[in-house]
CSV table of C-alpha atoms in Angstrom, one decimal:
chain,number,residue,atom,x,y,z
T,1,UNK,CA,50.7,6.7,22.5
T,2,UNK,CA,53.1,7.2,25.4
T,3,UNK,CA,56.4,9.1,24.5
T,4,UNK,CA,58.9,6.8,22.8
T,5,UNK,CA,61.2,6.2,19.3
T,6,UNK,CA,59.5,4.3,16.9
T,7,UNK,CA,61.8,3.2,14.5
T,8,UNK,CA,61.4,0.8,10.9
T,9,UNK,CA,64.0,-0.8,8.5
T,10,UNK,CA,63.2,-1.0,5.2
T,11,UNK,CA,65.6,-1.0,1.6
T,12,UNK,CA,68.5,-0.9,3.6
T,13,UNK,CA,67.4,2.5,5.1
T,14,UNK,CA,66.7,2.7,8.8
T,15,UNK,CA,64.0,5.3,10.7
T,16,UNK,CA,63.8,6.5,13.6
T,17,UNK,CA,61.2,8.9,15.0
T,18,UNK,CA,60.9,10.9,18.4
T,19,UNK,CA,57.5,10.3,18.7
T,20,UNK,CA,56.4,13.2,21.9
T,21,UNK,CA,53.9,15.2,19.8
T,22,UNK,CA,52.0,16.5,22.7
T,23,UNK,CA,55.2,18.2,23.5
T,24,UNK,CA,56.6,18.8,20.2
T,25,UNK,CA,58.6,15.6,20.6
T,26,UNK,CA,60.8,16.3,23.6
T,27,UNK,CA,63.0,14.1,24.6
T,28,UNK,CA,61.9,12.6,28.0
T,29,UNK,CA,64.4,10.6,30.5
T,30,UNK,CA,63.4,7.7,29.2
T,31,UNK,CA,64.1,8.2,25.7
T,32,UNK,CA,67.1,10.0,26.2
T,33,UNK,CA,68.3,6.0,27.8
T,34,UNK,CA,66.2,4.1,24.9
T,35,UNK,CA,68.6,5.9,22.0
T,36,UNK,CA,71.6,4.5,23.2
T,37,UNK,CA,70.6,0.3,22.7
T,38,UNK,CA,68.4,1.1,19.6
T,39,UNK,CA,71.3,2.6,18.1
T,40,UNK,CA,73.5,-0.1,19.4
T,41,UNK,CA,70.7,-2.5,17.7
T,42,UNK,CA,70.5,-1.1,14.4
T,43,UNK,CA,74.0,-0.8,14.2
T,44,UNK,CA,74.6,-4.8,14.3
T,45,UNK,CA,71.9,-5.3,11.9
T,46,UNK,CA,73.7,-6.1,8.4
T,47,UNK,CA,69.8,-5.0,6.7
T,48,UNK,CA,70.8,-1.1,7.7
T,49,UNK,CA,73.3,0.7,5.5
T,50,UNK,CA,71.9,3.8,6.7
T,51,UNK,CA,69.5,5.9,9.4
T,52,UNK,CA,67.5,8.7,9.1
T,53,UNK,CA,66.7,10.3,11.8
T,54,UNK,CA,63.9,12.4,12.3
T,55,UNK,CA,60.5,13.6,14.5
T,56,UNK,CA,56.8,13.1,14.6
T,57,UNK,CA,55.0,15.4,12.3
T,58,UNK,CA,55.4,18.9,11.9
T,59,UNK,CA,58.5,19.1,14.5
T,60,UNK,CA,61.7,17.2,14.6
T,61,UNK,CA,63.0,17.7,18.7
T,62,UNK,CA,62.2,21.0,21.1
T,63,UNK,CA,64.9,19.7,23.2
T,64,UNK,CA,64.0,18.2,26.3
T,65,UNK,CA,61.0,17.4,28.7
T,66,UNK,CA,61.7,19.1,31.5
T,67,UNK,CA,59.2,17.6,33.5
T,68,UNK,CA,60.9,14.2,33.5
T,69,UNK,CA,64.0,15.2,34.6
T,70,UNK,CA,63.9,15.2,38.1
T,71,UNK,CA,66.7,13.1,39.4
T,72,UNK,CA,70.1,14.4,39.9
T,73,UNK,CA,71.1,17.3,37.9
T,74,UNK,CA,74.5,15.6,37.1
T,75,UNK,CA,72.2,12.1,35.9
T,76,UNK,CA,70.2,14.3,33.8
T,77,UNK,CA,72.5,16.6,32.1
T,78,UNK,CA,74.3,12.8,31.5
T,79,UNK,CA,71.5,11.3,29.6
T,80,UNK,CA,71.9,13.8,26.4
T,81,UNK,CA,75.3,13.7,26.1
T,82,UNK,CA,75.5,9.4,26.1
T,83,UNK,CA,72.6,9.6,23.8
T,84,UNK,CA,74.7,12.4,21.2
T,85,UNK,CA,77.6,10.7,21.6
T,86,UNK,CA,76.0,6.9,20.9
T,87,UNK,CA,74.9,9.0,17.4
T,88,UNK,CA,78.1,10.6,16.5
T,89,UNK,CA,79.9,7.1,17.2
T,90,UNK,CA,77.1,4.6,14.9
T,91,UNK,CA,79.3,3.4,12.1
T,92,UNK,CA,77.0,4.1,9.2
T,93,UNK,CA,76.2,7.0,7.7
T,94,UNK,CA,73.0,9.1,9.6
T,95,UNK,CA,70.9,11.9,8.3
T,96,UNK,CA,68.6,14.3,10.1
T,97,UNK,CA,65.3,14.7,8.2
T,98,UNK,CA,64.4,18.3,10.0
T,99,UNK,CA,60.8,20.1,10.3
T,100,UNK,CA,59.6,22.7,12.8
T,101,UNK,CA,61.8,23.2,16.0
T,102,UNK,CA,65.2,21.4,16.0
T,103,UNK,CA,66.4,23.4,19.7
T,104,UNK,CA,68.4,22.5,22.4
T,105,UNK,CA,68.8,18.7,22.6
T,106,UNK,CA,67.4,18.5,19.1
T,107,UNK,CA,70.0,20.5,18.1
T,108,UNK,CA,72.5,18.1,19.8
T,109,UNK,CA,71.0,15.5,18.0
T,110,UNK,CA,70.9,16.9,14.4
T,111,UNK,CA,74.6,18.0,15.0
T,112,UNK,CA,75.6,14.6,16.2
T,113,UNK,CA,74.4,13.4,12.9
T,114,UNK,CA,76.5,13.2,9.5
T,115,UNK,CA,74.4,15.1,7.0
T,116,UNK,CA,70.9,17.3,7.9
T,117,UNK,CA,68.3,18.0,5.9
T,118,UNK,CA,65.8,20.7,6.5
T,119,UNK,CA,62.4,21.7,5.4
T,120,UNK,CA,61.8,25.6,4.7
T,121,UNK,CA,60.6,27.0,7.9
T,122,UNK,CA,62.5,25.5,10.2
T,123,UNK,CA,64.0,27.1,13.1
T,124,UNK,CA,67.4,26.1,15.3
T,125,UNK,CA,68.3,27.1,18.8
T,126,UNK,CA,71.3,26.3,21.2
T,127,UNK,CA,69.6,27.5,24.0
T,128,UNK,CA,71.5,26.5,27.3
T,129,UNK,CA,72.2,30.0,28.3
T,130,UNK,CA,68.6,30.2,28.8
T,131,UNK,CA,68.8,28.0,31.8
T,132,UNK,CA,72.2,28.1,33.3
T,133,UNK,CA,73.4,25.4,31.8
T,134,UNK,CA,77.4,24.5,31.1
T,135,UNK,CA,77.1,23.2,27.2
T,136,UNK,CA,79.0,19.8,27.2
T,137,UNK,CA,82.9,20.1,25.9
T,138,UNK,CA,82.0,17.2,23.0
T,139,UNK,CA,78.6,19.3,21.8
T,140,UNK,CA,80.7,22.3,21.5
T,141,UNK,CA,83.5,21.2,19.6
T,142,UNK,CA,80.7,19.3,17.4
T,143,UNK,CA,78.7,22.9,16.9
T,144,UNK,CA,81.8,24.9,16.3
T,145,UNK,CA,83.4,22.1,13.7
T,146,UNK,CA,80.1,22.6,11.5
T,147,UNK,CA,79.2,26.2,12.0
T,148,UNK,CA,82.3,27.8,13.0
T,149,UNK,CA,83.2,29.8,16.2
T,150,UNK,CA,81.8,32.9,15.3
T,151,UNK,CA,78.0,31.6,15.0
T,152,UNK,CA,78.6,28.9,17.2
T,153,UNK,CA,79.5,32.0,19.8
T,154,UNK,CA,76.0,33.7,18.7
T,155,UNK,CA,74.0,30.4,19.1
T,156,UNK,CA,75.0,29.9,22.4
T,157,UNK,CA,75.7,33.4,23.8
T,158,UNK,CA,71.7,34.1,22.4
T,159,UNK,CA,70.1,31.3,22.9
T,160,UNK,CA,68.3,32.7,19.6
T,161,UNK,CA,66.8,30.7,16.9
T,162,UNK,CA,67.9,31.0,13.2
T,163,UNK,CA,66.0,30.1,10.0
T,164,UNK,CA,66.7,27.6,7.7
T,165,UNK,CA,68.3,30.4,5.2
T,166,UNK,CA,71.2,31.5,8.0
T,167,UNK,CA,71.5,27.4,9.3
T,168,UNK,CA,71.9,26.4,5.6
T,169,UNK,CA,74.4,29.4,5.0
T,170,UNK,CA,76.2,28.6,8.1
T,171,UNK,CA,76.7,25.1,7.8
T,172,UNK,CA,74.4,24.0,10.3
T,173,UNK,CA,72.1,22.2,7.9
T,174,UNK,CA,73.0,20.5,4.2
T,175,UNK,CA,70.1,21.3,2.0
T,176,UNK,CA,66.9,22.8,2.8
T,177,UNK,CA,63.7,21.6,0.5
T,178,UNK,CA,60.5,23.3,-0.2
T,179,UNK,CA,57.3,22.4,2.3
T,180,UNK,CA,56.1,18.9,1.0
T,181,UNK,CA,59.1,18.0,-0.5
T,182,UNK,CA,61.6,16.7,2.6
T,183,UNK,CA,60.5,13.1,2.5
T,184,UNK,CA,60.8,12.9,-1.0
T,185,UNK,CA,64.6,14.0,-0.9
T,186,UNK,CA,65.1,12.3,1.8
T,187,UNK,CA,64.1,8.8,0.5
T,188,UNK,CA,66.2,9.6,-2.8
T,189,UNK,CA,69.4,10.5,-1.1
T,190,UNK,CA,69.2,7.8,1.2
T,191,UNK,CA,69.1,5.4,-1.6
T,192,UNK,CA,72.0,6.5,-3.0
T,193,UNK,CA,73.7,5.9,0.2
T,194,UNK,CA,72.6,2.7,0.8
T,195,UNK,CA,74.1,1.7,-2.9
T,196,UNK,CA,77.1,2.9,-2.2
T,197,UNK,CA,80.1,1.0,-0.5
T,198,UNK,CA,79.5,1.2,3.3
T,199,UNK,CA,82.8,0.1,3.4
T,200,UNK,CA,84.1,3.4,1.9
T,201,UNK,CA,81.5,5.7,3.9
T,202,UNK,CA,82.6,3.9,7.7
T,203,UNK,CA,86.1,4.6,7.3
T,204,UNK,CA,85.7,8.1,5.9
T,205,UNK,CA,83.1,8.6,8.7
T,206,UNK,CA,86.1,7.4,11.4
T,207,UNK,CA,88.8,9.6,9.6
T,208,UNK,CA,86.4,12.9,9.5
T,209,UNK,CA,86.0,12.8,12.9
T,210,UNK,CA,89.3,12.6,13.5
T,211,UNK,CA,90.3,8.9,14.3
T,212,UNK,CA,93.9,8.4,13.8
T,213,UNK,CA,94.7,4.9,15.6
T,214,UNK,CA,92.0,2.9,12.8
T,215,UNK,CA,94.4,2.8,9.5
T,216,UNK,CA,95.3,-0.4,10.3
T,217,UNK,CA,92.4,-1.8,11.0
T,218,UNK,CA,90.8,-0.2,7.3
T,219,UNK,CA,93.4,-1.4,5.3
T,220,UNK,CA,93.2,-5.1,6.8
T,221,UNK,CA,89.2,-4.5,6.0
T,222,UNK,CA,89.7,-3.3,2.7
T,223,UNK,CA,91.8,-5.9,1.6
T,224,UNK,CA,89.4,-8.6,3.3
T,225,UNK,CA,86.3,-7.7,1.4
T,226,UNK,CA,85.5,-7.6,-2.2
T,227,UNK,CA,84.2,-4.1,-2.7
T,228,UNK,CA,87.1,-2.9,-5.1
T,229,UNK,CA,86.7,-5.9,-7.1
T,230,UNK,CA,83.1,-5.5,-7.3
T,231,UNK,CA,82.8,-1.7,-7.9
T,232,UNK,CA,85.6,-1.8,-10.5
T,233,UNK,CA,83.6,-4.5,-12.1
T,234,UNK,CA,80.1,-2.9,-11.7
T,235,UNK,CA,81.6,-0.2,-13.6
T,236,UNK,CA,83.4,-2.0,-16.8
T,237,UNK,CA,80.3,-4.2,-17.1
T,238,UNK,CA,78.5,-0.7,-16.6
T,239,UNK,CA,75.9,-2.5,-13.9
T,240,UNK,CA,74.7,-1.1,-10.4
T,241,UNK,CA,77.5,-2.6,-7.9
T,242,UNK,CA,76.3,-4.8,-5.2
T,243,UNK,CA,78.3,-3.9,-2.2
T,244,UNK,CA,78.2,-6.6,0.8
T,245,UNK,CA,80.5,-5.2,3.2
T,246,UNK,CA,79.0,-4.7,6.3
T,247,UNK,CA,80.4,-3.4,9.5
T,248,UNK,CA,81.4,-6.5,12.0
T,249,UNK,CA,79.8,-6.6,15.3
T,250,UNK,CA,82.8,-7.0,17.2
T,251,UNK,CA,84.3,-3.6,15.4
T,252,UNK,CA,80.9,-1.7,15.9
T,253,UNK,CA,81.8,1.9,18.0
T,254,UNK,CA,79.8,2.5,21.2
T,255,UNK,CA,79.6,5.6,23.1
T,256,UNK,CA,82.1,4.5,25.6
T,257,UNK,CA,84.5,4.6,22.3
T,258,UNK,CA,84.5,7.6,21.6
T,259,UNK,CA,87.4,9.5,21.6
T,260,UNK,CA,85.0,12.8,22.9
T,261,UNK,CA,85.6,12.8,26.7
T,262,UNK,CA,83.1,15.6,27.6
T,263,UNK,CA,81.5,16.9,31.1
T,264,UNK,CA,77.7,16.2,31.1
T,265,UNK,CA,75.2,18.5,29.7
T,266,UNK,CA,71.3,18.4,29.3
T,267,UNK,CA,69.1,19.6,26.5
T,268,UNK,CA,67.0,22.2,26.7
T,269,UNK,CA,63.6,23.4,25.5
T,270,UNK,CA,62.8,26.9,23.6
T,271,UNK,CA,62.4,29.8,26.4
């Protein structure tokens, strides 16, 4: 199978995989440009209430494929910052379902997602100083607001990898699960988000990452929809609520949106 994300819907829980095994599923040019419309996709579909997103088998992302980067180094470095930044933006909430390398563009890509999850054994790298290469402003700010300065310093200063003890002490990841048991957590938590108002999560999502000109807009939402009537109801009738809020297409966040205005930057593999 040629390199490419696969991706399935099902129980209101979106997957995607970065499906490159033969390369420990590094990101090639053209699946750096695919991420972008999937997201875009999924995002407009009112069957997703959440996306996981994780890699084929044993790894989740080594960064990128080198090899396929050959046009301009400006186009290149481009591709992995549109592709983070079409994640951060995608108004539900994402979750990175980690195994095996998560370096260098992986890394972007875990960070540029809401929650991660990791499986023991794991390893993380920021590894641009390896090649020369000017980490984008956005990535940065995204690394230090998780990690802090001081490890985001060592991440990027080393290039080293860390286990899953020092990224889950450090903020980098959110829980980390025994071998065999990622999937398992992952499919539970996921249906807890997907039961819960997506109304409520899309907002907080916006004001966490610091979105001040949208209280209008949530209020007017808020008092459009029915999900306080329902949850309040759910609750005194002691019943699972059934939230239907879903976020309009016209109101959907692209990358263009963001309010991130960063200087390309590329992904990298391990050295």
């Amino acid at each position: 199978m040629e390199p490419q994300l696969l991706h399935s819907v099902g129980d209101g829980v979106a997957t995607v995989v970065i499906h490159h095994p033969a390369k420990r599923n590094a990101m090639t040019a053209d699946m750096w440009r695919a991420l972008p419309p999937l997201l875009d996709g999924l995002a407009a579909d009112p069957d997703v209430r959440v996306l996981v997103l994780t890699g084929e088998g044993g790894t989740f992302c080594a960064g990128a494929d080198i090899s396929t980067l050959r046009g301009s180094s400006d186009e290149a470095q481009g591709l992995a910052v549109h592709a983070e930044e079409a994640l951060a933006v995608f108004p539900k909430p994402t979750l990175a379902a980690i195994r095996g390398y998560c370096v260098g563009g992986g890394s972007q890509l875990a960070a540029a997602c809401d929650l991660r999850f990791a499986e023991e054994g794991a390893r993380f790298g920021v590894t641009p100083a390896k090649l020369g290469i000017v980490y984008a402003a956005s990535a940065t700010r995204r690394l230090v607001s998780l990690v802090g300065p001081a490890t985001a310093k060592y991440l990027l200063f080393s290039g080293e990898l860390i286990d899953t003890e020092r990224a889950l002490r450090t903020g980098l990841v959110d829980e980390v699960l025994p071998e065999g048991e990622l999937d398992k957590r992952v499919g539970e938590f996921t249906r807890v988000l997907a039961a819960r108002s997506l109304l409520t999560q899309a907002s907080a999502k916006e004001f966490a990452q610091g979105r001040t000109d949208r209280d209008a807009y949530w209020a007017e939402q808020a008092r459009g929809s029915d999900e306080t009537a329902e949850g309040v109801a759910a609750f005194l009738e002691r019943r699972p609520p059934r939230f239907t809020w879903t976020t309009p297409v016209s109101a959907t966040p692209t990358a263009e949106a963001s309010t991130a205005t960063a200087p390309p930057s590329t992904a990298t593999t391990p050295g």
